[in-house]
């Protein structure tokens, strides 16, 4: 829930014109929002279900923060330290709406489901580490290619791979 929560700002679309802070990658993509949402949901679970494990709260925060980190590597960027720093930050390693990454995500969900069902003989921690390594290899290779192509004299002005989506 916390990993997906920042993108619920799309439901605030009617407010985007009059209140810029409600736009996509606005207030819901701030670490202070993720911390507050984690604390609120954890408190509700503690009262209603008797949760008392603080590691759950930490996990909730890390899941929300990982969403913001994922958006940080795209060409859209985020302002995670708002209101302390209002500038948007981005690595510009990937386009925000990337069909290849969507396929990676669905393949990752399928992989984890097969592990969970016992069809792939791995423990959950091993499967998670393997999936994380695949994502890191993907983004690492994009960063290396971006660095390589940006240093070539004939590639001046190069910013990302690819910068536009196909028609």
Coordinates of C-alpha atoms in Angstrom, one line a residue:
X1 CA 0.0 0.0 0.0
X2 CA 2.7 2.5 0.9
X3 CA 4.7 1.7 -2.2
X4 CA 1.7 2.7 -4.4
X5 CA 0.3 5.5 -2.2
X6 CA 2.3 8.4 -3.7
X7 CA 0.6 7.8 -7.1
X8 CA -2.8 8.3 -5.6
X9 CA -2.3 12.0 -6.4
X10 CA -3.8 11.3 -9.8
X11 CA -7.2 11.4 -7.9
X12 CA -6.5 15.0 -7.1
X13 CA -6.5 16.0 -10.8
X14 CA -9.3 18.5 -10.4
X15 CA -7.2 20.4 -8.0
X16 CA -4.0 20.5 -10.1
X17 CA -4.7 23.9 -11.7
X18 CA -5.6 25.8 -8.6
X19 CA -3.3 24.1 -6.1
X20 CA 0.1 23.2 -7.8
X21 CA 1.2 21.2 -4.7
X22 CA -1.5 18.6 -5.4
X23 CA -0.1 17.8 -8.9
X24 CA 1.5 14.5 -9.8
X25 CA 4.9 14.3 -8.1
X26 CA 3.7 17.0 -5.7
X27 CA 2.9 16.6 -2.0
X28 CA 2.4 12.9 -2.1
X29 CA 6.0 12.4 -3.4
X30 CA 7.6 14.0 -0.4
X31 CA 9.3 12.1 2.4
X32 CA 7.3 14.0 5.0
X33 CA 4.1 12.7 3.4
X34 CA 5.4 9.1 3.4
X35 CA 6.4 9.4 7.0
X36 CA 3.0 10.9 8.1
X37 CA 1.1 8.3 6.0
X38 CA 3.2 5.5 7.5
X39 CA 2.6 6.7 11.0
X40 CA -1.1 7.2 10.5
X41 CA -1.7 3.8 8.9
X42 CA 0.5 2.1 11.5
X43 CA -1.4 3.8 14.3
X44 CA -4.7 2.7 12.8
X45 CA -3.4 -0.9 12.6
X46 CA -2.1 -0.7 16.1
X47 CA -5.5 0.4 17.5
X48 CA -7.6 -1.9 15.3
X49 CA -5.5 -5.0 15.0
X50 CA -3.1 -4.7 18.0
X51 CA 0.1 -4.3 16.0
X52 CA 3.0 -3.3 18.1
X53 CA 6.1 -4.2 15.9
X54 CA 7.9 -1.0 15.1
X55 CA 9.7 -2.8 12.2
X56 CA 6.4 -2.8 10.4
X57 CA 6.4 1.0 10.6
X58 CA 10.0 1.1 9.3
X59 CA 9.0 -1.2 6.4
X60 CA 6.0 1.0 5.6
X61 CA 8.2 4.1 5.4
X62 CA 10.9 2.3 3.3
X63 CA 8.3 1.1 0.8
X64 CA 6.9 4.6 0.3
X65 CA 10.5 6.0 0.1
X66 CA 11.4 3.4 -2.5
X67 CA 8.6 4.7 -4.7
X68 CA 10.0 8.2 -4.4
X69 CA 13.5 6.9 -5.2
X70 CA 12.1 5.1 -8.2
X71 CA 10.5 8.3 -9.5
X72 CA 13.8 10.1 -8.8
X73 CA 15.7 8.1 -11.5
X74 CA 13.1 9.1 -14.2
X75 CA 13.0 12.2 -16.4
X76 CA 10.1 13.7 -14.3
X77 CA 11.9 14.0 -11.0
X78 CA 10.6 14.6 -7.5
X79 CA 10.9 17.2 -4.7
X80 CA 11.4 14.8 -1.8
X81 CA 12.7 17.3 0.8
X82 CA 9.8 19.8 0.3
X83 CA 9.2 22.2 2.2
X84 CA 12.9 22.4 3.1
X85 CA 14.0 22.4 -0.5
X86 CA 11.5 23.2 -3.2
X87 CA 13.6 22.2 -6.3
X88 CA 12.8 19.1 -8.3
X89 CA 15.6 16.5 -8.4
X90 CA 16.1 13.8 -11.0
X91 CA 18.7 11.4 -12.4
X92 CA 17.1 11.3 -15.8
X93 CA 18.1 7.7 -16.4
X94 CA 14.8 6.5 -17.7
X95 CA 11.5 7.8 -19.0
X96 CA 8.8 8.0 -16.4
X97 CA 6.3 5.9 -18.5
X98 CA 8.5 3.1 -19.7
X99 CA 6.8 0.1 -21.3
X100 CA 10.0 -2.0 -20.8
X101 CA 10.0 -1.3 -17.0
X102 CA 6.3 -2.1 -16.9
X103 CA 7.1 -5.5 -18.4
X104 CA 9.9 -6.0 -15.9
X105 CA 7.5 -5.2 -13.1
X106 CA 4.9 -7.7 -14.3
X107 CA 7.6 -10.3 -14.9
X108 CA 8.8 -9.6 -11.3
X109 CA 5.3 -10.1 -9.9
X110 CA 5.0 -13.3 -11.8
X111 CA 8.4 -14.5 -10.6
X112 CA 7.5 -13.7 -7.0
X113 CA 4.1 -15.5 -7.4
X114 CA 5.9 -18.6 -8.7
X115 CA 8.3 -18.5 -5.8
X116 CA 5.5 -18.1 -3.3
X117 CA 3.5 -21.0 -4.9
X118 CA 6.5 -23.3 -4.7
X119 CA 7.0 -23.7 -8.4
X120 CA 10.4 -22.0 -8.2
X121 CA 12.5 -23.5 -5.4
X122 CA 13.8 -20.3 -3.8
X123 CA 13.1 -18.7 -0.5
X124 CA 11.4 -15.3 -0.5
X125 CA 14.6 -13.5 0.6
X126 CA 16.6 -15.1 -2.2
X127 CA 13.9 -14.3 -4.8
X128 CA 13.8 -10.7 -3.6
X129 CA 17.6 -10.3 -3.7
X130 CA 17.6 -11.8 -7.3
X131 CA 14.9 -9.5 -8.4
X132 CA 16.6 -6.5 -6.9
X133 CA 19.8 -7.4 -8.7
X134 CA 18.0 -7.5 -12.0
X135 CA 16.6 -4.0 -11.4
X136 CA 19.9 -2.7 -10.3
X137 CA 21.6 -4.2 -13.4
X138 CA 19.0 -2.6 -15.6
X139 CA 19.4 0.9 -14.1
X140 CA 23.2 0.5 -13.8
X141 CA 23.5 -0.3 -17.5
X142 CA 21.3 2.7 -18.4
X143 CA 23.5 4.9 -16.3
X144 CA 26.7 3.5 -17.8
X145 CA 25.3 4.0 -21.3
X146 CA 24.2 7.5 -20.5
X147 CA 27.6 8.4 -19.1
X148 CA 29.4 6.8 -22.1
X149 CA 27.2 8.6 -24.7
X150 CA 27.3 11.9 -22.9
X151 CA 31.1 12.0 -23.1
X152 CA 31.3 11.4 -26.8
X153 CA 31.9 14.7 -28.7
X154 CA 29.3 13.9 -31.4
X155 CA 26.7 13.3 -28.7
X156 CA 26.4 16.8 -27.2
X157 CA 23.0 17.5 -25.7
X158 CA 22.3 13.8 -25.0
X159 CA 20.2 13.5 -21.9
X160 CA 18.7 10.0 -21.5
X161 CA 18.0 6.7 -23.2
X162 CA 15.4 7.0 -24.9
X163 CA 14.1 10.5 -24.2
X164 CA 10.9 10.0 -26.2
X165 CA 8.4 7.2 -26.2
X166 CA 7.7 5.5 -29.6
X167 CA 4.4 6.3 -31.4

